[in-house]
Short mmCIF file of C-alpha atoms and ligand atoms in Angstrom, two decimals:
data_model
loop_
_atom_site.label_atom_id
_atom_site.label_comp_id
_atom_site.label_asym_id
_atom_site.label_seq_id
_atom_site.Cartn_x
_atom_site.Cartn_y
_atom_site.Cartn_z
CA UNK A 998 23.86 -91.03 9.34
CA UNK A 999 23.28 -86.81 9.47
CA UNK A 1000 20.45 -85.81 7.11
CA UNK A 1001 22.45 -82.12 7.16
CA UNK A 1002 24.41 -81.52 4.53
CA UNK A 1003 27.52 -79.57 5.95
CA UNK A 1004 29.16 -76.29 4.39
CA UNK A 1005 32.12 -78.56 2.91
CA UNK A 1006 29.97 -80.87 1.30
CA UNK A 1007 27.79 -78.26 -0.21
CA UNK A 1008 31.12 -76.75 -1.74
CA UNK A 1009 32.30 -80.50 -3.23
CA UNK A 1010 28.67 -80.64 -4.56
CA UNK A 1011 28.44 -77.35 -6.47
CA UNK A 1012 32.17 -77.78 -7.31
CA UNK A 1013 31.27 -81.48 -8.45
CA UNK A 1014 28.19 -80.11 -10.28
CA UNK A 1015 30.18 -77.33 -12.10
CA UNK A 1016 33.20 -79.88 -13.43
CA UNK A 1017 30.52 -82.88 -14.73
CA UNK A 1018 28.06 -79.79 -15.87
CA UNK A 1019 29.71 -77.70 -17.90
CA UNK A 1020 32.86 -79.49 -19.83
CA UNK A 1021 31.09 -82.86 -20.80
CA UNK A 1022 28.20 -80.37 -22.91
CA UNK A 1023 29.86 -78.38 -23.94
CA UNK A 1024 32.08 -81.12 -25.76
CA UNK A 1025 28.74 -82.62 -26.30
CA UNK A 1026 28.55 -79.72 -28.50
CA UNK A 1027 31.63 -79.36 -30.84
CA UNK A 1028 31.45 -83.35 -31.11
CA UNK A 1029 27.74 -82.39 -32.82
CA UNK A 1030 28.90 -79.42 -34.95
CA UNK A 1031 31.61 -81.82 -36.35
CA UNK A 1032 29.37 -83.85 -37.33
CA UNK A 1033 27.07 -81.43 -38.63
CA UNK A 1034 29.67 -79.89 -40.78
CA UNK A 1035 30.65 -83.04 -42.17
CA UNK A 1036 27.32 -84.74 -42.68
CA UNK A 1037 25.47 -81.76 -44.51
CA UNK A 1038 22.58 -84.62 -45.19
CA UNK A 1039 22.26 -85.19 -42.34
CA UNK A 1040 22.50 -82.15 -40.68
CA UNK A 1041 19.81 -80.65 -43.86
CA UNK A 1042 17.41 -83.86 -42.28
CA UNK A 1043 17.47 -81.70 -38.86
CA UNK A 1044 17.52 -78.07 -39.88
CA UNK A 1045 13.63 -79.75 -41.77
CA UNK A 1046 12.82 -81.76 -38.95
CA UNK A 1047 13.33 -77.85 -36.75
CA UNK A 1048 11.74 -75.69 -39.15
CA UNK A 1049 8.79 -77.45 -39.21
CA UNK A 1050 7.68 -76.48 -35.74
CA UNK A 1051 6.48 -73.84 -35.51
CA UNK A 1052 7.75 -72.40 -32.19
CA UNK A 1053 7.09 -69.01 -31.45
CA UNK A 1054 3.18 -70.82 -31.51
CA UNK A 1055 4.43 -72.84 -28.13
CA UNK A 1056 5.16 -72.19 -24.26
CA UNK A 1057 8.10 -73.31 -23.18
CA UNK A 1058 6.41 -76.72 -21.36
CA UNK A 1059 4.98 -77.46 -24.95
CA UNK A 1060 8.77 -76.34 -26.08
CA UNK A 1061 10.32 -78.93 -23.98
CA UNK A 1062 7.73 -82.00 -24.86
CA UNK A 1063 8.31 -80.93 -28.71
CA UNK A 1064 11.76 -80.76 -28.46
CA UNK A 1065 12.37 -84.49 -26.22
CA UNK A 1066 10.62 -85.52 -29.06
CA UNK A 1067 12.27 -84.86 -32.06
CA UNK A 1068 13.07 -88.41 -33.86
CA UNK A 1069 16.00 -86.85 -36.07
CA UNK A 1070 17.72 -84.86 -33.24
CA UNK A 1071 16.94 -87.65 -31.09
CA UNK A 1072 18.83 -90.66 -32.66
CA UNK A 1073 21.49 -87.76 -34.18
CA UNK A 1074 22.40 -86.39 -30.44
CA UNK A 1075 22.45 -90.51 -29.91
CA UNK A 1076 24.90 -91.09 -32.29
CA UNK A 1077 27.48 -88.70 -31.23
CA UNK A 1078 26.97 -89.97 -27.97
CA UNK A 1079 27.75 -93.40 -29.05
CA UNK A 1080 30.97 -92.72 -31.08
CA UNK A 1081 32.20 -89.73 -29.14
CA UNK A 1082 32.12 -90.51 -25.19
CA UNK A 1083 32.84 -87.70 -23.21
CA UNK A 1084 34.15 -89.98 -20.38
CA UNK A 1085 35.24 -93.23 -19.53
CA UNK A 1086 36.83 -92.45 -16.08
CA UNK A 1087 34.00 -91.08 -14.62
CA UNK A 1088 32.63 -94.64 -14.64
CA UNK A 1089 35.07 -96.13 -12.42
CA UNK A 1090 34.26 -98.93 -9.38
CA UNK A 1091 35.62 -100.26 -6.08
CA UNK A 1092 34.54 -103.69 -5.66
CA UNK A 1093 33.48 -103.76 -1.74
CA UNK A 1094 34.22 -107.40 -1.75
CA UNK A 1095 35.62 -110.66 -4.30
CA UNK A 1096 32.75 -111.61 -6.71
CA UNK A 1097 32.74 -114.03 -9.16
CA UNK A 1098 30.95 -112.42 -12.82
CA UNK A 1099 30.97 -115.73 -15.31
CA UNK A 1100 34.31 -117.19 -13.79
CA UNK A 1101 36.41 -113.96 -13.74
CA UNK A 1102 37.16 -113.56 -10.04
CA UNK A 1103 37.12 -109.49 -9.00
CA UNK A 1104 39.37 -109.13 -5.91
CA UNK A 1105 37.69 -106.91 -3.64
CA UNK A 1106 38.68 -103.50 -3.79
CA UNK A 1107 39.95 -104.19 -7.13
CA UNK A 1108 39.59 -100.71 -8.96
CA UNK A 1109 37.01 -101.61 -12.39
CA UNK A 1110 36.66 -99.30 -16.02
CA UNK A 1111 34.70 -99.96 -18.42
CA UNK A 1112 35.76 -99.89 -21.96
CA UNK A 1113 33.42 -97.61 -23.43
CA UNK A 1114 35.65 -97.89 -26.88
CA UNK A 1115 35.13 -101.13 -27.01
CA UNK A 1116 31.37 -101.56 -25.56
CA UNK A 1117 30.50 -98.34 -27.84
CA UNK A 1118 31.84 -99.79 -31.50
CA UNK A 1119 31.35 -103.41 -31.18
CA UNK A 1120 30.09 -104.93 -33.81
CA UNK A 1121 27.85 -107.44 -31.93
CA UNK A 1122 25.92 -104.66 -29.90
CA UNK A 1123 26.06 -102.41 -33.09
CA UNK A 1124 25.98 -103.98 -36.41
CA UNK A 1125 24.97 -104.82 -38.72
CA UNK A 1126 26.11 -101.97 -40.01
CA UNK A 1127 29.45 -100.82 -39.13
CA UNK A 1128 30.34 -99.24 -35.85
CA UNK A 1129 32.71 -96.92 -37.28
CA UNK A 1130 30.15 -95.57 -39.68
CA UNK A 1131 27.99 -92.64 -38.55
CA UNK A 1132 24.37 -93.45 -38.41
CA UNK A 1133 22.00 -92.46 -36.25
CA UNK A 1134 19.33 -94.59 -38.04
CA UNK A 1135 20.95 -97.78 -35.31
CA UNK A 1136 19.23 -96.29 -32.33
CA UNK A 1137 15.71 -97.26 -34.00
CA UNK A 1138 16.89 -100.96 -33.02
CA UNK A 1139 16.33 -102.41 -29.42
CA UNK A 1140 20.28 -103.16 -28.70
CA UNK A 1141 21.49 -104.46 -25.34
CA UNK A 1142 20.75 -102.26 -22.30
CA UNK A 1143 23.84 -101.46 -21.54
CA UNK A 1144 25.64 -100.90 -25.64
CA UNK A 1145 25.13 -97.07 -25.05
CA UNK A 1146 26.62 -96.37 -22.14
CA UNK A 1147 27.89 -92.16 -22.73
CA UNK A 1148 26.24 -91.69 -19.30
CA UNK A 1149 27.09 -94.83 -17.45
CA UNK A 1150 24.72 -97.53 -15.73
CA UNK A 1151 23.32 -98.18 -12.46
CA UNK A 1152 22.21 -96.36 -9.33
CA UNK A 1153 24.94 -93.39 -9.93
CA UNK A 1154 24.47 -92.98 -13.33
CA UNK A 1155 24.93 -89.35 -14.42
CA UNK A 1156 22.20 -87.69 -12.45
CA UNK A 1157 22.07 -84.89 -15.09
CA UNK A 1158 22.09 -86.87 -18.55
CA UNK A 1159 18.22 -85.84 -19.38
CA UNK A 1160 19.06 -82.15 -18.03
CA UNK A 1161 22.40 -82.70 -20.15
CA UNK A 1162 20.30 -84.03 -23.50
CA UNK A 1163 17.57 -81.88 -23.02
CA UNK A 1164 20.24 -79.05 -22.97
CA UNK A 1165 21.88 -80.26 -26.25
CA UNK A 1166 19.04 -80.83 -27.97
CA UNK A 1167 17.58 -76.58 -27.26
CA UNK A 1168 21.62 -75.24 -27.82
CA UNK A 1169 21.85 -77.50 -31.45
CA UNK A 1170 17.67 -76.54 -31.70
CA UNK A 1171 18.26 -73.07 -31.87
CA UNK A 1172 21.53 -72.84 -33.58
CA UNK A 1173 20.04 -74.69 -36.80
CA UNK A 1174 16.85 -72.48 -36.46
CA UNK A 1175 19.39 -69.39 -37.82
CA UNK A 1176 22.01 -71.07 -39.00
CA UNK A 1177 23.88 -73.30 -41.06
CA UNK A 1178 27.32 -75.00 -39.56
CA UNK A 1179 30.10 -75.44 -42.70
CA UNK A 1180 33.43 -76.87 -42.64
CA UNK A 1181 36.29 -74.99 -41.18
CA UNK A 1182 39.79 -74.96 -42.52
CA UNK A 1183 40.96 -78.23 -42.44
CA UNK A 1184 38.68 -79.93 -41.45
CA UNK A 1185 38.66 -82.84 -43.07
CA UNK A 1186 41.61 -83.74 -41.00
CA UNK A 1187 39.89 -84.03 -38.38
CA UNK A 1188 41.28 -83.77 -35.35
CA UNK A 1189 43.06 -86.31 -32.42
CA UNK A 1190 41.24 -86.74 -28.51
CA UNK A 1191 42.42 -87.40 -25.25
CA UNK A 1192 41.17 -87.94 -22.09
CA UNK A 1193 41.69 -85.46 -19.95
CA UNK A 1194 38.62 -84.38 -17.76
CA UNK A 1195 36.58 -84.78 -20.68
CA UNK A 1196 37.54 -87.23 -23.68
CA UNK A 1197 37.77 -83.69 -26.15
CA UNK A 1198 38.96 -82.88 -29.38
CA UNK A 1199 41.88 -80.44 -29.89
CA UNK A 1200 40.33 -78.60 -32.21
CA UNK A 1201 37.56 -79.16 -34.37
CA UNK A 1202 36.97 -75.70 -36.68
CA UNK A 1203 34.04 -75.00 -38.09
CA UNK A 1204 31.64 -71.61 -39.80
CA UNK A 1205 28.10 -70.50 -39.52
CA UNK A 1206 26.23 -69.52 -42.32
CA UNK A 1207 22.99 -67.51 -41.80
CA UNK A 1208 19.51 -68.73 -42.87
CA UNK A 1209 18.83 -66.11 -45.72
CA UNK A 1210 14.79 -66.70 -44.56
C1 HEM B 1863 26.87 -84.83 -22.26
C2 HEM B 1863 26.58 -84.49 -21.02
C3 HEM B 1863 27.18 -85.79 -19.83
C4 HEM B 1863 27.79 -86.61 -19.90
C5 HEM B 1863 28.48 -87.88 -20.95
C6 HEM B 1863 27.96 -87.38 -18.51
C7 HEM B 1863 28.60 -87.85 -18.62
C8 HEM B 1863 28.26 -88.82 -16.96
C9 HEM B 1863 29.27 -90.11 -16.54
C10 HEM B 1863 29.56 -90.88 -17.74
C11 HEM B 1863 28.79 -89.91 -15.14
C12 HEM B 1863 29.39 -90.63 -14.58
C13 HEM B 1863 28.82 -92.30 -14.07
C14 HEM B 1863 28.72 -93.36 -13.56
O1 HEM B 1863 29.72 -93.55 -12.42
O2 HEM B 1863 28.16 -94.53 -13.51
C15 HEM B 1863 28.40 -89.17 -14.55
C16 HEM B 1863 27.99 -88.84 -12.79
C17 HEM B 1863 27.94 -87.29 -13.17
N1 HEM B 1863 27.24 -86.48 -14.23
FE1 HEM B 1863 27.28 -86.35 -16.22
N2 HEM B 1863 27.13 -86.08 -17.82
C18 HEM B 1863 26.81 -84.87 -18.83
C19 HEM B 1863 26.21 -84.20 -18.54
C20 HEM B 1863 26.21 -83.03 -17.07
C21 HEM B 1863 24.76 -81.98 -16.12
C22 HEM B 1863 24.57 -81.46 -17.35
C23 HEM B 1863 24.89 -82.43 -14.74
C24 HEM B 1863 24.64 -81.39 -14.35
C25 HEM B 1863 24.49 -80.31 -14.30
C26 HEM B 1863 26.15 -83.81 -14.64
C27 HEM B 1863 25.90 -84.00 -13.84
C28 HEM B 1863 26.77 -85.59 -13.00
C29 HEM B 1863 26.86 -85.59 -11.01
C30 HEM B 1863 26.97 -85.32 -10.34
C31 HEM B 1863 27.30 -86.83 -11.85
C32 HEM B 1863 27.96 -88.04 -10.42
C33 HEM B 1863 27.00 -88.94 -9.93
C34 HEM B 1863 27.05 -89.07 -8.73
O3 HEM B 1863 28.12 -90.40 -8.05
O4 HEM B 1863 26.18 -90.09 -8.48
N3 HEM B 1863 26.52 -84.52 -15.96
N4 HEM B 1863 28.22 -88.02 -15.80
#
């Protein structure tokens, strides 16, 4: 195999990074704002955690470490991605040899797609609290290693995972340092999700109110 990337490989990889790296994170941020606007107690907890840090006293490397380790923010982002996974079609695999898994025969060339919603909402994996409820603290308990798979699993899991988590956290920190996110009109009606390139909401309406201090 050639060790050099040809121009068509460079172009297709740049295209993949644009698709995989943009719509995913921005959609996840939309879900984050929905939860923040509808669960103000959770938002207040995050604002308190973020406001306790003297951000201006740190350089960029310190900020990276601090943002990664904000406990409530980390649990919040994990719970958003559990309840609102961004893609399921993105995790398709093709079976390259007939395989027996726990008595199920998977024929060569079969296409396999995990049902991420059944996994992320499975009470045996995510209980004892109802998986339909938004409870960030459920991520404090050690779960099955692939109970949480918004970024896929295995050697071809999302290469941008760490970057995406950091991007999400930095955006939320910047937003919540300056604004309180409030429900917009008709937010109580919720939203419909459909899977196009990503599983996206039809619309989420929120308002931003600048902090007075
Ligand atoms: C919340 C944000 C994101 C989510 C939920 C997400 C999710 C995923 C998922 C589920 C896969 C398929 C994994 C599998 O087949 O097991 C994937 C692949 C990929 N993602 Fe992400 N992703 C996100 C952000 C990003 C970002 C920011 C980048 C790049 C900067 C990126 C680049 C990629 C690439 C290049 C692949 C293909 C990896 C491969 O085929 O080896 N993703 N992503």
